[in-house]
Amino acid sequence: MKLRKEQIAGGNYQYTRHPFSHFVESMKRMDVHHIELYAASPHLYVDDYTPGTVGGQQKLLREAGITVCCLTAEQCLYPVSAAIDDPIVRERSLRYYEKALELAAAFESPYMQMISGSGLIGSDPGEDWKRSADGIARLMKTAERVGVTIVLEADRTCTVKDTPDQLKMIKEIGSDRLSGMIDTNAIYHAGEDFEESVKLLGPHLRHLHFIDLKPDGGCLVPGSGILPMKEYLDVLGKYGYEGYLTPELWGFRYQECADEAMQQSLDFCRGCLDD
């Protein structure tokens, strides 16, 4: 079984120096019908919007025939953590995620991505995990109410560091509205085998960040780094992956050549699926 080209989603990560309308027009021109919506300024910073004030973006997407397959709120550049022991920061973080879930529902997105957060260096890992788990359990109430599933991403800087941690948290929470996802960079840095992670997550694998890397940096156009990206696509096809994958070109590297980077990413993925 092979992946379908329709499973390759666009993303506005590298478009944050462009108007949102430019991004939408680019996706339409590149024949992309599904996007992962990176909710960050200037396009859609979560705290600046409510479900009732996103009509402009919704109209542009609808007219272009584009749907949102996942909403990913910015949670790395800003102080957002469900695991932090500062009660003020943690409470603000949880409200931020609750609002992001509302936004995901407003865009009719089935998924909202999040990371588990972390404590400070030297904090008790067990207590960090407990705060994170308690926070995610609270978010389930909103997720279940609005009908959006949280896809939890592992990151070596967080309490949920790798695929076994993902499964542990998913089982601990025990909600159908919590599932998992894979980031190819995170898999590499965790020292995990991609195929083993796909097998381990099994039916909990709902979304995927598909990006390359080099030893001195990541979030690269697929095929421009050291990761065996074509083999990864073959693995996903082998296990019947039915979700979307996004070239998550996060950061500043491609801001001045956003269209070119997206086109190169699409060409690589589509070319692999043609083989």
mmCIF file of C-alpha atoms in Angstrom:
data_model
loop_
_atom_site.group_PDB
_atom_site.id
_atom_site.type_symbol
_atom_site.label_atom_id
_atom_site.label_comp_id
_atom_site.label_asym_id
_atom_site.label_seq_id
_atom_site.Cartn_x
_atom_site.Cartn_y
_atom_site.Cartn_z
ATOM 1 C CA MET A 1 0.000 0.000 0.000
ATOM 2 C CA LYS A 2 1.252 3.479 -0.855
ATOM 3 C CA LEU A 3 0.376 6.818 0.637
ATOM 4 C CA ARG A 4 -1.831 9.038 -1.475
ATOM 5 C CA LYS A 5 -0.632 12.426 -2.659
ATOM 6 C CA GLU A 6 -3.717 13.921 -1.001
ATOM 7 C CA GLN A 7 -2.207 13.012 2.386
ATOM 8 C CA ILE A 8 0.544 15.610 1.944
ATOM 9 C CA ALA A 9 -0.620 18.746 3.730
ATOM 10 C CA GLY A 10 0.661 22.274 3.400
ATOM 11 C CA GLY A 11 1.731 24.401 6.333
ATOM 12 C CA ASN A 12 2.092 28.139 6.923
ATOM 13 C CA TYR A 13 5.125 27.789 9.212
ATOM 14 C CA GLN A 14 7.572 29.576 6.916
ATOM 15 C CA TYR A 15 4.963 32.055 5.650
ATOM 16 C CA THR A 16 4.818 34.319 8.708
ATOM 17 C CA ARG A 17 6.450 37.205 6.811
ATOM 18 C CA HIS A 18 3.634 36.966 4.258
ATOM 19 C CA PRO A 19 -0.057 37.844 4.533
ATOM 20 C CA PHE A 20 -2.296 34.870 5.176
ATOM 21 C CA SER A 21 -3.923 35.496 1.794
ATOM 22 C CA HIS A 22 -0.567 34.918 0.061
ATOM 23 C CA PHE A 23 -0.213 31.569 1.810
ATOM 24 C CA VAL A 24 -3.705 30.470 0.788
ATOM 25 C CA GLU A 25 -3.164 31.495 -2.830
ATOM 26 C CA SER A 26 0.145 29.614 -2.857
ATOM 27 C CA MET A 27 -1.495 26.456 -1.570
ATOM 28 C CA LYS A 28 -4.211 26.741 -4.208
ATOM 29 C CA ARG A 29 -1.631 27.216 -6.963
ATOM 30 C CA MET A 30 0.365 24.205 -5.712
ATOM 31 C CA ASP A 31 -2.776 22.036 -5.705
ATOM 32 C CA VAL A 32 -2.798 21.568 -1.922
ATOM 33 C CA HIS A 33 -6.251 20.912 -0.464
ATOM 34 C CA HIS A 34 -5.402 20.320 3.212
ATOM 35 C CA ILE A 35 -3.255 22.390 5.545
ATOM 36 C CA GLU A 36 -1.870 22.311 9.042
ATOM 37 C CA LEU A 37 -2.635 25.732 10.460
ATOM 38 C CA TYR A 38 0.250 27.125 12.523
ATOM 39 C CA ALA A 39 -1.534 29.450 14.934
ATOM 40 C CA ALA A 40 1.048 32.188 15.420
ATOM 41 C CA SER A 41 1.394 35.889 14.734
ATOM 42 C CA PRO A 42 0.748 37.541 12.363
ATOM 43 C CA HIS A 43 -1.675 34.979 10.913
ATOM 44 C CA LEU A 44 -3.545 33.694 13.956
ATOM 45 C CA TYR A 45 -1.987 34.066 17.400
ATOM 46 C CA VAL A 46 -4.304 32.182 19.740
ATOM 47 C CA ASP A 47 -4.655 34.861 22.417
ATOM 48 C CA ASP A 48 -5.606 37.492 19.835
ATOM 49 C CA TYR A 49 -8.585 35.594 18.446
ATOM 50 C CA THR A 50 -11.863 33.991 19.385
ATOM 51 C CA PRO A 51 -13.902 31.488 17.363
ATOM 52 C CA GLY A 52 -16.106 34.383 16.237
ATOM 53 C CA THR A 53 -13.290 36.482 14.765
ATOM 54 C CA VAL A 54 -11.691 34.088 12.284
ATOM 55 C CA GLY A 55 -14.239 34.547 9.534
ATOM 56 C CA GLY A 56 -11.764 36.175 7.156
ATOM 57 C CA GLN A 57 -9.367 33.239 7.235
ATOM 58 C CA GLN A 58 -12.217 30.746 7.023
ATOM 59 C CA LYS A 59 -13.640 32.499 3.953
ATOM 60 C CA LEU A 60 -10.275 32.487 2.158
ATOM 61 C CA LEU A 61 -9.785 28.783 2.853
ATOM 62 C CA ARG A 62 -13.309 27.833 1.892
ATOM 63 C CA GLU A 63 -13.136 29.727 -1.398
ATOM 64 C CA ALA A 64 -9.801 28.044 -2.199
ATOM 65 C CA GLY A 65 -11.223 24.576 -1.467
ATOM 66 C CA ILE A 66 -8.814 24.054 1.434
ATOM 67 C CA THR A 67 -9.580 22.353 4.755
ATOM 68 C CA VAL A 68 -7.608 22.447 8.006
ATOM 69 C CA CYS A 69 -6.439 18.976 9.029
ATOM 70 C CA CYS A 70 -4.623 20.076 12.212
ATOM 71 C CA LEU A 71 -4.272 23.275 14.213
ATOM 72 C CA THR A 72 -0.892 23.735 15.896
ATOM 73 C CA ALA A 73 -0.626 26.635 18.297
ATOM 74 C CA GLU A 74 2.809 28.199 18.767
ATOM 75 C CA GLN A 75 4.137 26.701 22.010
ATOM 76 C CA CYS A 76 7.923 26.810 21.662
ATOM 77 C CA LEU A 77 8.809 30.499 21.288
ATOM 78 C CA TYR A 78 6.386 31.598 24.006
ATOM 79 C CA PRO A 79 6.223 30.475 27.675
ATOM 80 C CA VAL A 80 3.624 27.723 27.358
ATOM 81 C CA SER A 81 3.862 24.605 29.521
ATOM 82 C CA ALA A 82 1.330 22.290 31.136
ATOM 83 C CA ALA A 83 4.101 20.857 33.343
ATOM 84 C CA ILE A 84 5.667 23.988 34.839
ATOM 85 C CA ASP A 85 5.500 24.384 38.616
ATOM 86 C CA ASP A 86 4.666 28.112 38.401
ATOM 87 C CA PRO A 87 0.875 28.091 38.953
ATOM 88 C CA ILE A 88 0.326 31.372 37.082
ATOM 89 C CA VAL A 89 2.226 30.276 33.953
ATOM 90 C CA ARG A 90 0.658 26.814 34.058
ATOM 91 C CA GLU A 91 -2.893 28.136 34.383
ATOM 92 C CA ARG A 92 -2.338 30.584 31.528
ATOM 93 C CA SER A 93 -0.880 27.740 29.443
ATOM 94 C CA LEU A 94 -3.899 25.511 30.005
ATOM 95 C CA ARG A 95 -6.299 28.320 29.125
ATOM 96 C CA TYR A 96 -4.226 28.925 25.998
ATOM 97 C CA TYR A 97 -4.655 25.291 24.937
ATOM 98 C CA GLU A 98 -8.364 25.391 25.741
ATOM 99 C CA LYS A 99 -8.700 28.403 23.471
ATOM 100 C CA ALA A 100 -6.649 26.639 20.776
ATOM 101 C CA LEU A 101 -9.099 23.730 20.928
ATOM 102 C CA GLU A 102 -11.964 26.174 20.415
ATOM 103 C CA LEU A 103 -10.159 27.617 17.406
ATOM 104 C CA ALA A 104 -9.516 24.176 15.976
ATOM 105 C CA ALA A 105 -13.239 23.490 16.218
ATOM 106 C CA ALA A 106 -14.019 26.837 14.558
ATOM 107 C CA PHE A 107 -11.885 25.779 11.591
ATOM 108 C CA GLU A 108 -13.513 22.331 11.622
ATOM 109 C CA SER A 109 -10.115 20.763 12.224
ATOM 110 C CA PRO A 110 -10.234 17.219 13.596
ATOM 111 C CA TYR A 111 -6.922 17.656 15.451
ATOM 112 C CA MET A 112 -5.005 20.082 17.639
ATOM 113 C CA GLN A 113 -1.304 19.369 18.220
ATOM 114 C CA MET A 114 0.431 19.949 21.539
ATOM 115 C CA ILE A 115 3.577 19.084 23.473
ATOM 116 C CA SER A 116 3.446 18.096 27.115
ATOM 117 C CA GLY A 117 5.642 20.883 28.482
ATOM 118 C CA SER A 118 8.425 20.542 31.012
ATOM 119 C CA GLY A 119 9.570 21.633 34.431
ATOM 120 C CA LEU A 120 12.704 23.601 35.114
ATOM 121 C CA ILE A 121 16.137 22.001 35.167
ATOM 122 C CA GLY A 122 16.511 20.217 38.498
ATOM 123 C CA SER A 123 12.794 19.846 39.143
ATOM 124 C CA ASP A 124 11.353 16.483 40.169
ATOM 125 C CA PRO A 125 10.513 14.524 36.957
ATOM 126 C CA GLY A 126 7.706 12.689 38.698
ATOM 127 C CA GLU A 127 6.057 15.934 39.767
ATOM 128 C CA ASP A 128 6.566 17.404 36.277
ATOM 129 C CA TRP A 129 4.820 14.371 34.790
ATOM 130 C CA LYS A 130 1.942 14.618 37.268
ATOM 131 C CA ARG A 131 1.342 18.294 36.476
ATOM 132 C CA SER A 132 1.464 17.561 32.760
ATOM 133 C CA ALA A 133 -0.923 14.614 33.042
ATOM 134 C CA ASP A 134 -3.336 16.578 35.221
ATOM 135 C CA GLY A 135 -3.259 19.434 32.729
ATOM 136 C CA ILE A 136 -3.906 17.193 29.728
ATOM 137 C CA ALA A 137 -6.740 15.484 31.602
ATOM 138 C CA ARG A 138 -8.305 18.915 32.135
ATOM 139 C CA LEU A 139 -7.963 19.708 28.427
ATOM 140 C CA MET A 140 -9.889 16.554 27.595
ATOM 141 C CA LYS A 141 -13.080 18.196 28.863
ATOM 142 C CA THR A 142 -12.796 20.928 26.251
ATOM 143 C CA ALA A 143 -11.633 18.504 23.555
ATOM 144 C CA GLU A 144 -14.614 16.249 24.155
ATOM 145 C CA ARG A 145 -17.037 19.192 24.229
ATOM 146 C CA VAL A 146 -15.855 20.706 20.931
ATOM 147 C CA GLY A 147 -15.161 17.386 19.188
ATOM 148 C CA VAL A 148 -11.415 17.883 18.558
ATOM 149 C CA THR A 149 -8.749 15.243 19.207
ATOM 150 C CA ILE A 150 -5.425 16.322 20.729
ATOM 151 C CA VAL A 151 -2.426 14.772 19.012
ATOM 152 C CA LEU A 152 0.421 14.693 21.513
ATOM 153 C CA GLU A 153 3.933 15.163 20.151
ATOM 154 C CA ALA A 154 7.003 13.818 21.935
ATOM 155 C CA ASP A 155 9.992 16.119 22.395
ATOM 156 C CA ARG A 156 13.222 15.427 24.236
ATOM 157 C CA THR A 157 12.886 18.702 26.174
ATOM 158 C CA CYS A 158 9.469 17.743 27.587
ATOM 159 C CA THR A 159 8.015 15.303 30.073
ATOM 160 C CA VAL A 160 6.780 13.225 27.128
ATOM 161 C CA LYS A 161 10.170 12.641 25.517
ATOM 162 C CA ASP A 162 9.675 9.701 23.168
ATOM 163 C CA THR A 163 7.187 7.207 21.769
ATOM 164 C CA PRO A 164 6.973 5.029 24.917
ATOM 165 C CA ASP A 165 6.194 8.183 26.899
ATOM 166 C CA GLN A 166 3.452 9.053 24.407
ATOM 167 C CA LEU A 167 1.809 5.686 24.867
ATOM 168 C CA LYS A 168 2.163 5.912 28.637
ATOM 169 C CA MET A 169 0.422 9.305 28.711
ATOM 170 C CA ILE A 170 -2.298 8.238 26.265
ATOM 171 C CA LYS A 171 -3.092 5.178 28.391
ATOM 172 C CA GLU A 172 -2.926 7.156 31.639
ATOM 173 C CA ILE A 173 -5.422 9.752 30.388
ATOM 174 C CA GLY A 174 -7.691 7.123 28.837
ATOM 175 C CA SER A 175 -9.688 9.384 26.525
ATOM 176 C CA ASP A 176 -10.602 8.784 22.894
ATOM 177 C CA ARG A 177 -9.819 12.470 22.363
ATOM 178 C CA LEU A 178 -6.089 12.007 23.045
ATOM 179 C CA SER A 179 -3.875 10.367 20.485
ATOM 180 C CA GLY A 180 -0.311 10.597 19.187
ATOM 181 C CA MET A 181 1.773 11.884 16.309
ATOM 182 C CA ILE A 182 5.329 11.641 15.027
ATOM 183 C CA ASP A 183 7.839 14.363 14.250
ATOM 184 C CA THR A 184 10.731 12.988 12.199
ATOM 185 C CA ASN A 185 13.209 15.361 13.859
ATOM 186 C CA ALA A 186 12.037 14.387 17.335
ATOM 187 C CA ILE A 187 12.353 10.684 16.480
ATOM 188 C CA TYR A 188 15.950 11.227 15.356
ATOM 189 C CA HIS A 189 16.960 13.233 18.428
ATOM 190 C CA ALA A 190 15.352 10.697 20.758
ATOM 191 C CA GLY A 191 17.485 7.975 19.146
ATOM 192 C CA GLU A 192 14.401 6.047 18.063
ATOM 193 C CA ASP A 193 13.837 3.934 14.980
ATOM 194 C CA PHE A 194 11.121 5.398 12.768
ATOM 195 C CA GLU A 195 9.502 2.095 11.855
ATOM 196 C CA GLU A 196 9.482 0.928 15.471
ATOM 197 C CA SER A 197 7.797 4.171 16.514
ATOM 198 C CA VAL A 198 5.151 3.769 13.813
ATOM 199 C CA LYS A 199 4.492 0.209 14.960
ATOM 200 C CA LEU A 200 4.431 1.191 18.627
ATOM 201 C CA LEU A 201 1.901 3.988 18.176
ATOM 202 C CA GLY A 202 -0.224 1.833 15.890
ATOM 203 C CA PRO A 203 -3.786 3.207 15.722
ATOM 204 C CA HIS A 204 -2.750 6.166 17.902
ATOM 205 C CA LEU A 205 -0.637 7.592 15.055
ATOM 206 C CA ARG A 206 -2.920 10.297 13.677
ATOM 207 C CA HIS A 207 -0.615 13.002 12.296
ATOM 208 C CA LEU A 208 2.986 13.500 11.210
ATOM 209 C CA HIS A 209 5.541 16.307 10.870
ATOM 210 C CA PHE A 210 7.675 15.318 7.907
ATOM 211 C CA ILE A 211 10.935 17.281 7.971
ATOM 212 C CA ASP A 212 14.587 16.630 7.296
ATOM 213 C CA LEU A 213 17.619 17.731 9.300
ATOM 214 C CA LYS A 214 21.378 18.113 9.343
ATOM 215 C CA PRO A 215 23.637 17.761 12.391
ATOM 216 C CA ASP A 216 23.728 21.550 12.782
ATOM 217 C CA GLY A 217 20.017 22.143 12.433
ATOM 218 C CA GLY A 218 16.590 20.787 11.624
ATOM 219 C CA CYS A 219 13.205 21.634 10.090
ATOM 220 C CA LEU A 220 14.604 21.271 6.572
ATOM 221 C CA VAL A 221 12.890 20.596 3.267
ATOM 222 C CA PRO A 222 12.470 16.798 2.927
ATOM 223 C CA GLY A 223 15.324 15.357 0.908
ATOM 224 C CA SER A 224 17.793 18.134 1.748
ATOM 225 C CA GLY A 225 19.288 16.595 4.896
ATOM 226 C CA ILE A 226 20.482 13.293 6.293
ATOM 227 C CA LEU A 227 17.238 11.498 7.122
ATOM 228 C CA PRO A 228 15.991 8.647 4.885
ATOM 229 C CA MET A 229 12.758 10.412 4.047
ATOM 230 C CA LYS A 230 11.760 8.177 1.151
ATOM 231 C CA GLU A 231 12.179 5.127 3.367
ATOM 232 C CA TYR A 232 9.944 6.822 5.940
ATOM 233 C CA LEU A 233 7.224 7.233 3.302
ATOM 234 C CA ASP A 234 7.582 3.564 2.397
ATOM 235 C CA VAL A 235 7.213 2.609 6.076
ATOM 236 C CA LEU A 236 4.049 4.694 6.408
ATOM 237 C CA GLY A 237 2.610 2.973 3.351
ATOM 238 C CA LYS A 238 3.622 -0.447 4.671
ATOM 239 C CA TYR A 239 1.638 0.091 7.875
ATOM 240 C CA GLY A 240 -1.348 1.674 6.150
ATOM 241 C CA TYR A 241 -0.988 5.162 7.605
ATOM 242 C CA GLU A 242 -4.148 7.102 6.742
ATOM 243 C CA GLY A 243 -3.434 10.514 8.271
ATOM 244 C CA TYR A 244 -1.765 13.606 6.869
ATOM 245 C CA LEU A 245 1.886 14.588 6.887
ATOM 246 C CA THR A 246 3.103 18.180 6.931
ATOM 247 C CA PRO A 247 6.485 19.593 5.911
ATOM 248 C CA GLU A 248 6.788 21.575 9.165
ATOM 249 C CA LEU A 249 9.315 24.176 7.972
ATOM 250 C CA TRP A 250 9.350 25.945 11.329
ATOM 251 C CA GLY A 251 11.821 28.740 12.018
ATOM 252 C CA PHE A 252 13.452 31.533 10.051
ATOM 253 C CA ARG A 253 15.405 29.589 7.444
ATOM 254 C CA TYR A 254 12.793 29.688 4.685
ATOM 255 C CA GLN A 255 10.923 32.921 5.394
ATOM 256 C CA GLU A 256 12.417 34.716 2.398
ATOM 257 C CA CYS A 257 11.753 31.776 0.062
ATOM 258 C CA ALA A 258 8.555 30.338 1.519
ATOM 259 C CA ASP A 259 6.968 29.356 -1.789
ATOM 260 C CA GLU A 260 10.125 27.755 -3.123
ATOM 261 C CA ALA A 261 10.627 25.719 0.061
ATOM 262 C CA MET A 262 7.039 24.486 0.022
ATOM 263 C CA GLN A 263 7.193 23.584 -3.653
ATOM 264 C CA GLN A 264 10.449 21.671 -3.127
ATOM 265 C CA SER A 265 8.861 19.796 -0.207
ATOM 266 C CA LEU A 266 5.802 18.883 -2.249
ATOM 267 C CA ASP A 267 7.882 17.868 -5.255
ATOM 268 C CA PHE A 268 10.005 15.562 -3.127
ATOM 269 C CA CYS A 269 7.040 13.867 -1.448
ATOM 270 C CA ARG A 270 4.968 13.575 -4.590
ATOM 271 C CA GLY A 271 7.972 12.321 -6.519
ATOM 272 C CA CYS A 272 8.562 9.563 -3.979
ATOM 273 C CA LEU A 273 4.955 8.475 -4.224
ATOM 274 C CA ASP A 274 5.239 8.313 -8.023
ATOM 275 C CA ASP A 275 8.161 5.872 -7.852
#
